[in-house]
CSV table of C-alpha atoms in Angstrom, one decimal:
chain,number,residue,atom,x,y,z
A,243,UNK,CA,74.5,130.6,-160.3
A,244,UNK,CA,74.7,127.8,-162.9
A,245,UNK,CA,73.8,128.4,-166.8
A,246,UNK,CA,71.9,125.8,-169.0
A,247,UNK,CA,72.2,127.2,-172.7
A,248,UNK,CA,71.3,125.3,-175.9
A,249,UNK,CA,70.5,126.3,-180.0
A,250,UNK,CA,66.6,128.1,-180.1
A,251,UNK,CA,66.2,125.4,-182.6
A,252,UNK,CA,67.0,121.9,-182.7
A,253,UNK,CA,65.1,120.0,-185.8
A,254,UNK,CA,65.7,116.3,-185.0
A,255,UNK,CA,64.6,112.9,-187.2
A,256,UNK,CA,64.3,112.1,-190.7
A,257,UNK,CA,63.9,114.6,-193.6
A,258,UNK,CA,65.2,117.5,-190.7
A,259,UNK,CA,67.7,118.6,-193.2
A,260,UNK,CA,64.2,120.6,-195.4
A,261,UNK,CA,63.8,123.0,-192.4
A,262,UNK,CA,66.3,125.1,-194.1
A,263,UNK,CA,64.3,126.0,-196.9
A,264,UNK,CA,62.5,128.0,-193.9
A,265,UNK,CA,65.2,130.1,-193.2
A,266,UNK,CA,64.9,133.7,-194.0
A,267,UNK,CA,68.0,135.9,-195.3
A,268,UNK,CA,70.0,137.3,-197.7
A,269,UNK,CA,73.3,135.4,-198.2
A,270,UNK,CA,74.5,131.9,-196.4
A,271,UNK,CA,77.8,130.4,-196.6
A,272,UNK,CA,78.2,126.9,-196.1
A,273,UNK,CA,81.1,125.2,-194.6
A,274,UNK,CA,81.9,121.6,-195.6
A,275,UNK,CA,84.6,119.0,-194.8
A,276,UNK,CA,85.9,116.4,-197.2
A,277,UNK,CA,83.5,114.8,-199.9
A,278,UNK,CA,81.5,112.2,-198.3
A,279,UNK,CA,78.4,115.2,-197.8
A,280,UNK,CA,78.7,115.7,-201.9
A,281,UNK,CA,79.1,112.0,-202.4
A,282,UNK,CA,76.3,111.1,-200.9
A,283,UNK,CA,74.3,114.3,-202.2
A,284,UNK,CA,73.7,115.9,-199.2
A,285,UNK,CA,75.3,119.0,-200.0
A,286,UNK,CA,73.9,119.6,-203.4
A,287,UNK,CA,70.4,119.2,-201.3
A,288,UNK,CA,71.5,121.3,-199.0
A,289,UNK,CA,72.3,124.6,-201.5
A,290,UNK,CA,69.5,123.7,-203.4
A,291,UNK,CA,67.0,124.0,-199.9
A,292,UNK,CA,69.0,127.7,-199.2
A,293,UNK,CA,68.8,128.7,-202.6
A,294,UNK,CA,65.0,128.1,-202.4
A,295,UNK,CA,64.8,129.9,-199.4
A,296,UNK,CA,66.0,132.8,-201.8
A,297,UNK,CA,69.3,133.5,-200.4
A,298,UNK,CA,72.4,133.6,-202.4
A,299,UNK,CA,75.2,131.1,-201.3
A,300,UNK,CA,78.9,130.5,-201.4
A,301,UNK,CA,81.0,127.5,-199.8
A,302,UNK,CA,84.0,127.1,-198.2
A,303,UNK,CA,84.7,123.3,-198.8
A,304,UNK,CA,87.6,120.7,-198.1
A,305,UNK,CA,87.8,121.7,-194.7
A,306,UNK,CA,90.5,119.6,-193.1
A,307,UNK,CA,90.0,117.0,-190.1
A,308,UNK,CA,91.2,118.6,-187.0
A,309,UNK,CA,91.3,122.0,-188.6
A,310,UNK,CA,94.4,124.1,-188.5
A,311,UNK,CA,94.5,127.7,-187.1
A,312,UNK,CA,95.5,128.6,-191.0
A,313,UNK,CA,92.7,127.1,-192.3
A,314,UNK,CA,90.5,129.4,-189.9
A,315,UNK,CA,91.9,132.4,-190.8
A,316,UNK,CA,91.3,132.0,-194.6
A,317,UNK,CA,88.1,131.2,-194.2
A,318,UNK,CA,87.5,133.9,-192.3
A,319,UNK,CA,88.7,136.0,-195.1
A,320,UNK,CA,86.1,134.7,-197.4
A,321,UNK,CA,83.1,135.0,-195.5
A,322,UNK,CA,84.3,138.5,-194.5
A,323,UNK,CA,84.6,139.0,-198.8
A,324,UNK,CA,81.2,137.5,-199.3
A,325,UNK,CA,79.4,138.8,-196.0
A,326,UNK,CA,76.6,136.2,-195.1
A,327,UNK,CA,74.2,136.6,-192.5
A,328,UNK,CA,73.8,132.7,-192.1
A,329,UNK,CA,76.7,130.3,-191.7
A,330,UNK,CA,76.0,126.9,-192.0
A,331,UNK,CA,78.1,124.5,-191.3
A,332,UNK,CA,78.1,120.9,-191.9
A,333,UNK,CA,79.6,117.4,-191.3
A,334,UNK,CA,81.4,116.6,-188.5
A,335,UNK,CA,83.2,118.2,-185.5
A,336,UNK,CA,86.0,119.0,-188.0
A,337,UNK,CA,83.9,121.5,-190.3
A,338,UNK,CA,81.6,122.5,-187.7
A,339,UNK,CA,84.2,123.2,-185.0
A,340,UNK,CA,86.5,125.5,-187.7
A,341,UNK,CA,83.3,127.3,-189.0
A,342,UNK,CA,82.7,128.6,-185.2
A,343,UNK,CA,86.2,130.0,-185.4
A,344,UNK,CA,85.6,131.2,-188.5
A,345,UNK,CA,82.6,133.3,-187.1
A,346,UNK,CA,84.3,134.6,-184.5
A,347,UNK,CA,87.5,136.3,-187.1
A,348,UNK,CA,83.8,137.4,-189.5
A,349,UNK,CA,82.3,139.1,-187.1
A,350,UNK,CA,85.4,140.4,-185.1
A,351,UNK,CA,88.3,140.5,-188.2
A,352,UNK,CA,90.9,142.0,-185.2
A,353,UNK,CA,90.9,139.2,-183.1
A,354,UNK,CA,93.7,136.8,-183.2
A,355,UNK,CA,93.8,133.1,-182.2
A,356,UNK,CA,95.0,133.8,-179.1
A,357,UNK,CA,91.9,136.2,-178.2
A,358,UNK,CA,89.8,133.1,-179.0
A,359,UNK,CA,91.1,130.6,-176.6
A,360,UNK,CA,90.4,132.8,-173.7
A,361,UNK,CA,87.9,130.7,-171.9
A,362,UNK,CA,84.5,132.5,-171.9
A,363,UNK,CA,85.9,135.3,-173.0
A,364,UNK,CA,84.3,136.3,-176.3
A,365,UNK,CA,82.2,139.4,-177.3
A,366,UNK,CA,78.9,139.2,-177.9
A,367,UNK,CA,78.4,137.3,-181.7
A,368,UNK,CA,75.5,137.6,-184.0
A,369,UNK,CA,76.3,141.2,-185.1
A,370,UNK,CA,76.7,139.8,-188.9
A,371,UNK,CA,75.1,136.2,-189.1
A,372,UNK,CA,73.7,133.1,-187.2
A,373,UNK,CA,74.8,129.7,-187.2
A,374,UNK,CA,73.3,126.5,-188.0
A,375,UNK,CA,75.1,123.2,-187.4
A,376,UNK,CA,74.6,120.0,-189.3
A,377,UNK,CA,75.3,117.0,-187.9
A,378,UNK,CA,76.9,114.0,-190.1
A,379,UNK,CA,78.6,112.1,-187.7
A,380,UNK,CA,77.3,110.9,-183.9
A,381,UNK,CA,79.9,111.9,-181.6
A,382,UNK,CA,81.3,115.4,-181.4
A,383,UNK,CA,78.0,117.1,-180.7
A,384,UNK,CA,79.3,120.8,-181.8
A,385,UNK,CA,75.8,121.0,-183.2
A,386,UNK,CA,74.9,121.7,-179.9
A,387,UNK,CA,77.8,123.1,-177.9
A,388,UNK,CA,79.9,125.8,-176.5
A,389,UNK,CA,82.8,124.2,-177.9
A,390,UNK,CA,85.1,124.2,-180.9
A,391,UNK,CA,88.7,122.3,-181.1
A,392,UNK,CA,91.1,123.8,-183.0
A,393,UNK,CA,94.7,122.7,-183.7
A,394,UNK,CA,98.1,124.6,-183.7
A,395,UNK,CA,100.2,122.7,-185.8
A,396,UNK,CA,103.5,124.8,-185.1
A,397,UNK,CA,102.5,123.7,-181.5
A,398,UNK,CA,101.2,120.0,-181.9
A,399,UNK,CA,98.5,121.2,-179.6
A,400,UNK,CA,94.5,121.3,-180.3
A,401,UNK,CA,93.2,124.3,-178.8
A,402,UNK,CA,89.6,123.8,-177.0
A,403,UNK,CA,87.4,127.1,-177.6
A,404,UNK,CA,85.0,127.5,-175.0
A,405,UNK,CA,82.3,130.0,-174.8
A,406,UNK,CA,78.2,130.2,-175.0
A,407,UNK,CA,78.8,132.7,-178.0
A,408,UNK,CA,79.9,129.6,-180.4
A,409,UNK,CA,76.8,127.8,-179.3
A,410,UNK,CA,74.8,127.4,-182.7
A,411,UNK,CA,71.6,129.1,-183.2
A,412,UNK,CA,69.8,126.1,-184.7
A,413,UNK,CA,71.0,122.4,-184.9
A,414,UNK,CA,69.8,119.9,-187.9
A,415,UNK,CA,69.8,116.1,-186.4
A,416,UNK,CA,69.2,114.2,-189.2
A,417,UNK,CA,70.3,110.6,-188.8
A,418,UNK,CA,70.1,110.7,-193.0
A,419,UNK,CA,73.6,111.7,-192.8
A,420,UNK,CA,75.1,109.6,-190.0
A,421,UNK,CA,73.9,106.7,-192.0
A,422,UNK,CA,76.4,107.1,-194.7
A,423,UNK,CA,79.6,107.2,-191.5
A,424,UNK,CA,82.3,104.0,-192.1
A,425,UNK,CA,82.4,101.5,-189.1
A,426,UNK,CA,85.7,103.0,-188.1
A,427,UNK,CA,84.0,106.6,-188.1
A,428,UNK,CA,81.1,104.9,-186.2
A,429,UNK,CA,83.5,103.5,-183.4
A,430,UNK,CA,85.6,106.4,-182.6
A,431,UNK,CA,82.6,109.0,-182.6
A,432,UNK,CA,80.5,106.9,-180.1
A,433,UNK,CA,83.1,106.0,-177.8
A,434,UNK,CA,83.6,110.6,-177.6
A,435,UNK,CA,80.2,110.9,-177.2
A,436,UNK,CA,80.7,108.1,-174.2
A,437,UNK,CA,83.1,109.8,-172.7
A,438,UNK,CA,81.2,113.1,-173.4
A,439,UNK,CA,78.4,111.9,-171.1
A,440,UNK,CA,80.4,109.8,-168.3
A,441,UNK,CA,83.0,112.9,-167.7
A,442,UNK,CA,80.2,115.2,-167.9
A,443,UNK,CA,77.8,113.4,-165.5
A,444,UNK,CA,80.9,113.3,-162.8
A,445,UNK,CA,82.2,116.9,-163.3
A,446,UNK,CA,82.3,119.4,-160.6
A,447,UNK,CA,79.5,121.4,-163.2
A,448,UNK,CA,77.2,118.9,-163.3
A,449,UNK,CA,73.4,119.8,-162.0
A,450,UNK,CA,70.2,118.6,-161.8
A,451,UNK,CA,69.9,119.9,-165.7
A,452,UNK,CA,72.3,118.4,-167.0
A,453,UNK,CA,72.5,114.5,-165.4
A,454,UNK,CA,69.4,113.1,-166.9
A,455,UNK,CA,71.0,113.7,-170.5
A,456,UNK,CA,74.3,112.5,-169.5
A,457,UNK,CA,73.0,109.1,-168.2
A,458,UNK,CA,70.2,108.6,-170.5
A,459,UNK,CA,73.0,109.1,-173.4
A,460,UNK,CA,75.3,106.2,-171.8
A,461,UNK,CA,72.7,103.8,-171.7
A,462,UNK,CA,71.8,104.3,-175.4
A,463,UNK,CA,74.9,104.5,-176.2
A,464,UNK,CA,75.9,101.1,-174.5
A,465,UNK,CA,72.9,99.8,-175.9
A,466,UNK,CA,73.3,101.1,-179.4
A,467,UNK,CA,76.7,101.6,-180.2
A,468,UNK,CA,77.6,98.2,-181.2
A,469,UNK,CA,74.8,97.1,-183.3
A,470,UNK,CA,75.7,100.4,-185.0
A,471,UNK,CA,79.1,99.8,-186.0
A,472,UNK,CA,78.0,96.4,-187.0
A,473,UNK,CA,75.6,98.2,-189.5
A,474,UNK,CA,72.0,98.3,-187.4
A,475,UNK,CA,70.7,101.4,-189.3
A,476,UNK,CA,68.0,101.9,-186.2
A,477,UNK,CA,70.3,101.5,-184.1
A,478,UNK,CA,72.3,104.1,-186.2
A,479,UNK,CA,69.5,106.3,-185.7
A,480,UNK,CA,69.6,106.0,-182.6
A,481,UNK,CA,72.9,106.5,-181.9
A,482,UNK,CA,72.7,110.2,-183.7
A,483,UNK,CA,70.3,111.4,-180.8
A,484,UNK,CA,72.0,109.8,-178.1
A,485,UNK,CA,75.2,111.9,-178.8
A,486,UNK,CA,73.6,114.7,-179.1
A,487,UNK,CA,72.1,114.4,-176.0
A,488,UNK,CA,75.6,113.4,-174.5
A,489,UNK,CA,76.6,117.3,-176.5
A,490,UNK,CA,73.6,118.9,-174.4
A,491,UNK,CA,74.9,117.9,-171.0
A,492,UNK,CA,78.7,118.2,-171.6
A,493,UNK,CA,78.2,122.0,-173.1
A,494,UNK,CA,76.4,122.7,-169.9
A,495,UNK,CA,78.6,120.8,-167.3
A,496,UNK,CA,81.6,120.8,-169.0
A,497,UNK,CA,84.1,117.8,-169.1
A,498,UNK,CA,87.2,116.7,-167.7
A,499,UNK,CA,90.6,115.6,-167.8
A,500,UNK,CA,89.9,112.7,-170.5
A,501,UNK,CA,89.6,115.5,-173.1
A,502,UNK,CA,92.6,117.0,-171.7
A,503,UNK,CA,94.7,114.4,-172.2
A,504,UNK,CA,92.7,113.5,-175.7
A,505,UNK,CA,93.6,117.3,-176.8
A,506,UNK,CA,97.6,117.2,-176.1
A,507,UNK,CA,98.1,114.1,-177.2
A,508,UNK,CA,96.4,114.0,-180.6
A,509,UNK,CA,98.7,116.1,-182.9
A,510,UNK,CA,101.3,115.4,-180.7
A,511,UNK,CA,103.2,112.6,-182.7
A,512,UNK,CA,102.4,114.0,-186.4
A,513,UNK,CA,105.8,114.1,-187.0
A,514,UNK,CA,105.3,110.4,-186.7
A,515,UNK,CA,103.1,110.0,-189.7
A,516,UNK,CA,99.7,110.0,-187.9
A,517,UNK,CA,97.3,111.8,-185.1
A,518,UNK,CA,95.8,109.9,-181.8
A,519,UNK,CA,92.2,110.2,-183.7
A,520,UNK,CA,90.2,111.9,-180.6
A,521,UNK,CA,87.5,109.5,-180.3
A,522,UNK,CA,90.0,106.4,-179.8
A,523,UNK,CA,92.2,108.6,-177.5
A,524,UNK,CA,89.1,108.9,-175.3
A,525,UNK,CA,88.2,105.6,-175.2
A,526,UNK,CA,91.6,104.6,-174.5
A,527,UNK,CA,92.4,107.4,-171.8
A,528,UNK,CA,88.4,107.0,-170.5
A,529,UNK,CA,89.0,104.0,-167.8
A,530,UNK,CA,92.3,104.8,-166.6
A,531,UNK,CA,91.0,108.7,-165.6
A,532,UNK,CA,87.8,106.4,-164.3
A,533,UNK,CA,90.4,104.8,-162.4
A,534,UNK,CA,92.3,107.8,-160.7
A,535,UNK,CA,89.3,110.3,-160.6
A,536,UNK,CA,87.4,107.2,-158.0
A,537,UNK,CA,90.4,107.7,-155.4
A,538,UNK,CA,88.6,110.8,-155.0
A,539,UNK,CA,85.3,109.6,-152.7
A,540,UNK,CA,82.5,111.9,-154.2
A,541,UNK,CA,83.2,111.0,-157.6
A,542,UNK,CA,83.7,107.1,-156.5
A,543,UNK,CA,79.9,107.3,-155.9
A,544,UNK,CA,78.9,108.8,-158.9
A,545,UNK,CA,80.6,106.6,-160.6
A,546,UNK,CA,78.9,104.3,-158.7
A,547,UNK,CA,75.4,105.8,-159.6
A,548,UNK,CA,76.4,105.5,-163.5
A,549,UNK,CA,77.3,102.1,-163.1
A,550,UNK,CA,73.7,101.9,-161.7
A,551,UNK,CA,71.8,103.6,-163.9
A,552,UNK,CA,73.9,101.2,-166.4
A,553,UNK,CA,72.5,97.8,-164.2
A,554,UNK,CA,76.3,96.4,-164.0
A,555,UNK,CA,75.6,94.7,-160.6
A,556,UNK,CA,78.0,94.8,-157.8
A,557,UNK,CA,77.5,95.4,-154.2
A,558,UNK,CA,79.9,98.5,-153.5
A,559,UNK,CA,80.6,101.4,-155.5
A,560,UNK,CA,84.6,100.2,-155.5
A,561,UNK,CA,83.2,97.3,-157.0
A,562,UNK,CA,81.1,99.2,-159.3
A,563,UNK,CA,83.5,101.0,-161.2
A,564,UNK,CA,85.8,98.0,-161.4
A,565,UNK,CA,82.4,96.9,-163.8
A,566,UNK,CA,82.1,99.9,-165.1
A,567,UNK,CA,85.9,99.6,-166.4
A,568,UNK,CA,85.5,96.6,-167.5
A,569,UNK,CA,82.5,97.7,-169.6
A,570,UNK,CA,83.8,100.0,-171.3
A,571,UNK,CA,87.1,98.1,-171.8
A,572,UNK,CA,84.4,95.3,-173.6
A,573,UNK,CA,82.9,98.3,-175.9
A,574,UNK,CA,86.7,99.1,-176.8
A,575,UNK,CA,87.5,95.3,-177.8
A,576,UNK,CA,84.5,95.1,-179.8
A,577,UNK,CA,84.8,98.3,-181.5
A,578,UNK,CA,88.7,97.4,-182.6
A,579,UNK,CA,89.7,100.7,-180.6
A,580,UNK,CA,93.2,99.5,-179.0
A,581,UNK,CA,93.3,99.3,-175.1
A,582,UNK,CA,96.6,101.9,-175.0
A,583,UNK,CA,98.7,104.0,-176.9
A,584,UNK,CA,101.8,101.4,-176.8
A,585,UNK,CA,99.1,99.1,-179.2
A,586,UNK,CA,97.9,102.2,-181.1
A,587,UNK,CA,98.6,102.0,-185.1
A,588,UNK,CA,98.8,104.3,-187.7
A,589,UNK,CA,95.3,103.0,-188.9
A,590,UNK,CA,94.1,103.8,-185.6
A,591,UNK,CA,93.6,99.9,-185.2
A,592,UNK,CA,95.5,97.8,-182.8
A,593,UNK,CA,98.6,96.4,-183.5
A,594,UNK,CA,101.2,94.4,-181.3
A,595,UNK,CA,103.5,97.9,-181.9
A,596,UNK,CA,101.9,101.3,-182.2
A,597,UNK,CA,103.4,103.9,-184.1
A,598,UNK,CA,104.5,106.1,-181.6
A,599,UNK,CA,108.0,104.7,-180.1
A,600,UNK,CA,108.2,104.2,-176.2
A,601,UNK,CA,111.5,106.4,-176.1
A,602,UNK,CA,109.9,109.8,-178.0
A,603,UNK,CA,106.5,109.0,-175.6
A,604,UNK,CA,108.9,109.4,-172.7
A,605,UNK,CA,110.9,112.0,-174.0
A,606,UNK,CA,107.7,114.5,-174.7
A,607,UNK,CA,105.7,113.1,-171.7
A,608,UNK,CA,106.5,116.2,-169.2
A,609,UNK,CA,105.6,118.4,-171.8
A,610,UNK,CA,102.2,116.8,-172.7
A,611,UNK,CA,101.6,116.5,-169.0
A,612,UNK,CA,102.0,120.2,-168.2
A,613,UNK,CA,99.6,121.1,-171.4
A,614,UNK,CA,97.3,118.7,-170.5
A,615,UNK,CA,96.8,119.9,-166.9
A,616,UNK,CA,96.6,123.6,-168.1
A,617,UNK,CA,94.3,122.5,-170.4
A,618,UNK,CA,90.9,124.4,-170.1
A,619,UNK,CA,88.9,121.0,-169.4
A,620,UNK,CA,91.1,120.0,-166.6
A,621,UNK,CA,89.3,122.7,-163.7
A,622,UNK,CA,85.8,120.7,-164.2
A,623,UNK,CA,87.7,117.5,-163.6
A,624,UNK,CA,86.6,115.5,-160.4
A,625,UNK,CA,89.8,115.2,-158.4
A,626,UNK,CA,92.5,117.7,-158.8
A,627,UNK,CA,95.8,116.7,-160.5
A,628,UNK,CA,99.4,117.5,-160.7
A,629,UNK,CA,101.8,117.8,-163.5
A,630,UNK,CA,103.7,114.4,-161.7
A,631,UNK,CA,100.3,112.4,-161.5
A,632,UNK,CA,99.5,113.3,-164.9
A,633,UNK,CA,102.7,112.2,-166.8
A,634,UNK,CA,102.4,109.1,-164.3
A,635,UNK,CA,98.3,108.7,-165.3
A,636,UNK,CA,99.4,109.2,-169.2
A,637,UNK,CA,102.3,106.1,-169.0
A,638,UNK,CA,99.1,103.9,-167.2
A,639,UNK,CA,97.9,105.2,-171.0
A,640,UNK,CA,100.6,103.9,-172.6
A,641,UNK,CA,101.7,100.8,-171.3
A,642,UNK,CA,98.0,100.3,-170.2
A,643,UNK,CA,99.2,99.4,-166.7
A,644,UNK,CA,97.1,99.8,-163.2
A,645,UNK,CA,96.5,103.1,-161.9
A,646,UNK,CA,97.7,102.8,-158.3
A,647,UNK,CA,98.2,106.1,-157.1
């Protein structure tokens, strides 16, 4: 028996954002990243639309880009102080993936960390408050997943949550808000929600629910992506509904193992002065997994059916994910995502050195190998994978060489 589980409500388009001035309750919280959402006024709209609604409200603000285990718990502690019965959370994954955790400690203050990355293993939520999500960026799609990503900074490791409880009960898809997102922020978000999609339309949890989002989200997103990061603000638009739609397949089917690799290396090299950003790590790590998953013959021809759907040509599905590759490899090159890690800078840009230094890569690669593999988005993964063929697939990801085996 397969599941298919989304928000009740998703309010999608322009001017989405007044629907919460409909909400009903006593007290929200809202949960906000860095100040882009105040900058642009979105936030002071926001209260303003909740207090109308005649609810009291506090905020947790200043959440941190891939959000520590730390800065869960202490939030935790003040919604549990001030006791809403909505939680809203907006802004990107960052925000909206710690204010799921957050929820979780509110409604549950015993459970620890641990107790929350046990895959589908949460009690039943909802006991205390809802949730709505609030989309400002076009990639993550938390708005509308089972999903959060947290990160253990003791560890270098991000954390994937993964359970229908974190699922929001209403999503706000206002493109408003992605329309204020930096090129950079554009790029690395689109090429996730990519990857969301592709990995999710080849997973062994993809059904007949779930596959016409996936490939109607990669050929917007091919379509879109571009012109959005070169400032198209329809295309913009367009891009916002696309990933979200990439969000509803991959929280249904699940992903695979370029999310695994995406999640272990990320924090990985802080010590080094900066974080793999997720969304470039995908787009890196995307072709090469596209390249060891087709060795396997029942994802080859899926592959083969995106690169269909896509109208890339060729006359054999071997030659159709060689397009496919190639593809994607374009997007990366006009996007300014680097090809591989060796070429990965600081900025996130690519450089002829990356910041990361062959010798500590090598050093930690057995590690990062064995946490990517045990990794919960490795079981939905196409073609099974060893610790060996993973530190072997992740040096095809550094030295972007050809994946042979």
């Amino acid at each position: 028996m397969h599941r298919f589980t989304l928000p009740r409500d998703i309010y999608h388009g322009k001017g989405a954002l007044a629907v919460l001035k409909e909400f009903k309750g006593k007290r929200a919280i809202v949960c906000v990243g860095g100040g882009s959402m105040k900058k642009f006024g979105f936030l002071d709209r926001i209260m303003d639309y909740l207090k109308s609604a005649g609810m009291e409200t506090a905020l947790i603000e200043g959440i941190e880009p891939d959000p520590s285990v730390e800065t869960v718990m202490h939030g935790a502690e003040k919604m549990i102080e001030f006791q809403p019965d909505w939680i809203v959370a907006v802004g990107g994954g960052s925000p909206i993936d710690a204010a799921k955790a957050m929820w979780i400690k509110y409604e549950y203050p015993e459970t620890t960390f641990e107790d929350m990355c046990k895959v589908f293993g949460l009690p039943k939520l909802r006991t205390k408050a809802r949730f709505c999500a609030v989309s400002s960026t076009s990639g993550t799609a938390t708005e509308v997943t089972a999903f959060s990503v947290i990160t253990d900074y003791a560890k270098g490791i991000k954390y994937p949550l993964a359970d229908f409880e974190i699922t929001p009960d209403v999503a706000i898809v206002d493109p408003e808000l992605a329309e204020t997102m930096p090129p950079k922020l554009v790029a690395h978000t689109g090429m996730d929600a990519m990857t969301h999609a592709v990995e999710a339309f080849v997973s062994t949890a993809h059904t007949a629910y779930t596959d016409p989002l996936a490939v109607f989200a990669v050929k917007m997103i091919r379509r879109d992506l571009v012109g959005s990061y070169q400032g198209d603000m329809e295309k913009r638009d367009s891009m916002h509904d696309a990933q979200c739609m990439a969000g509803m397949s991959f929280s249904n089917a699940l992903l695979g193992i370029v999310h695994s690799m995406a999640h272990k290396t990320g924090a990985a090299f802080a010590d080094f002065g900066a974080h793999i950003i997720h969304g470039a790590a995908n787009a890196m790590y995307l072709p090469k997994v596209i390249a060891f998953n087709a060795k396997d013959p029942v994802a080859l021809k899926r592959y083969g059916e995106l690169a269909d759907y896509m109208n890339l040509g060729g006359s054999s599905d071997q030659e159709k994910v060689q397009l496919l590759i190639a593809e994607l490899r374009k997007m990366n090159d006009a996007l300014n995502i680097p090809q591989c890690i060796k070429n990965y800078g600081a900025d996130s840009l690519p450089c002829e050195k990356g910041f990361i230094p062959e010798e500590v890569f090598r050093e930690r690669l057995h590690d990062i190998a064995a946490n990517a593999v045990g990794d919960a988005c490795t079981g939905s993964n196409p073609r099974k994978i060893s610790v060996a063929e993973m530190e072997k697939l992740l040096l095809c990801c550094y030295y972007d060489t050809e994946v042979d085996f």
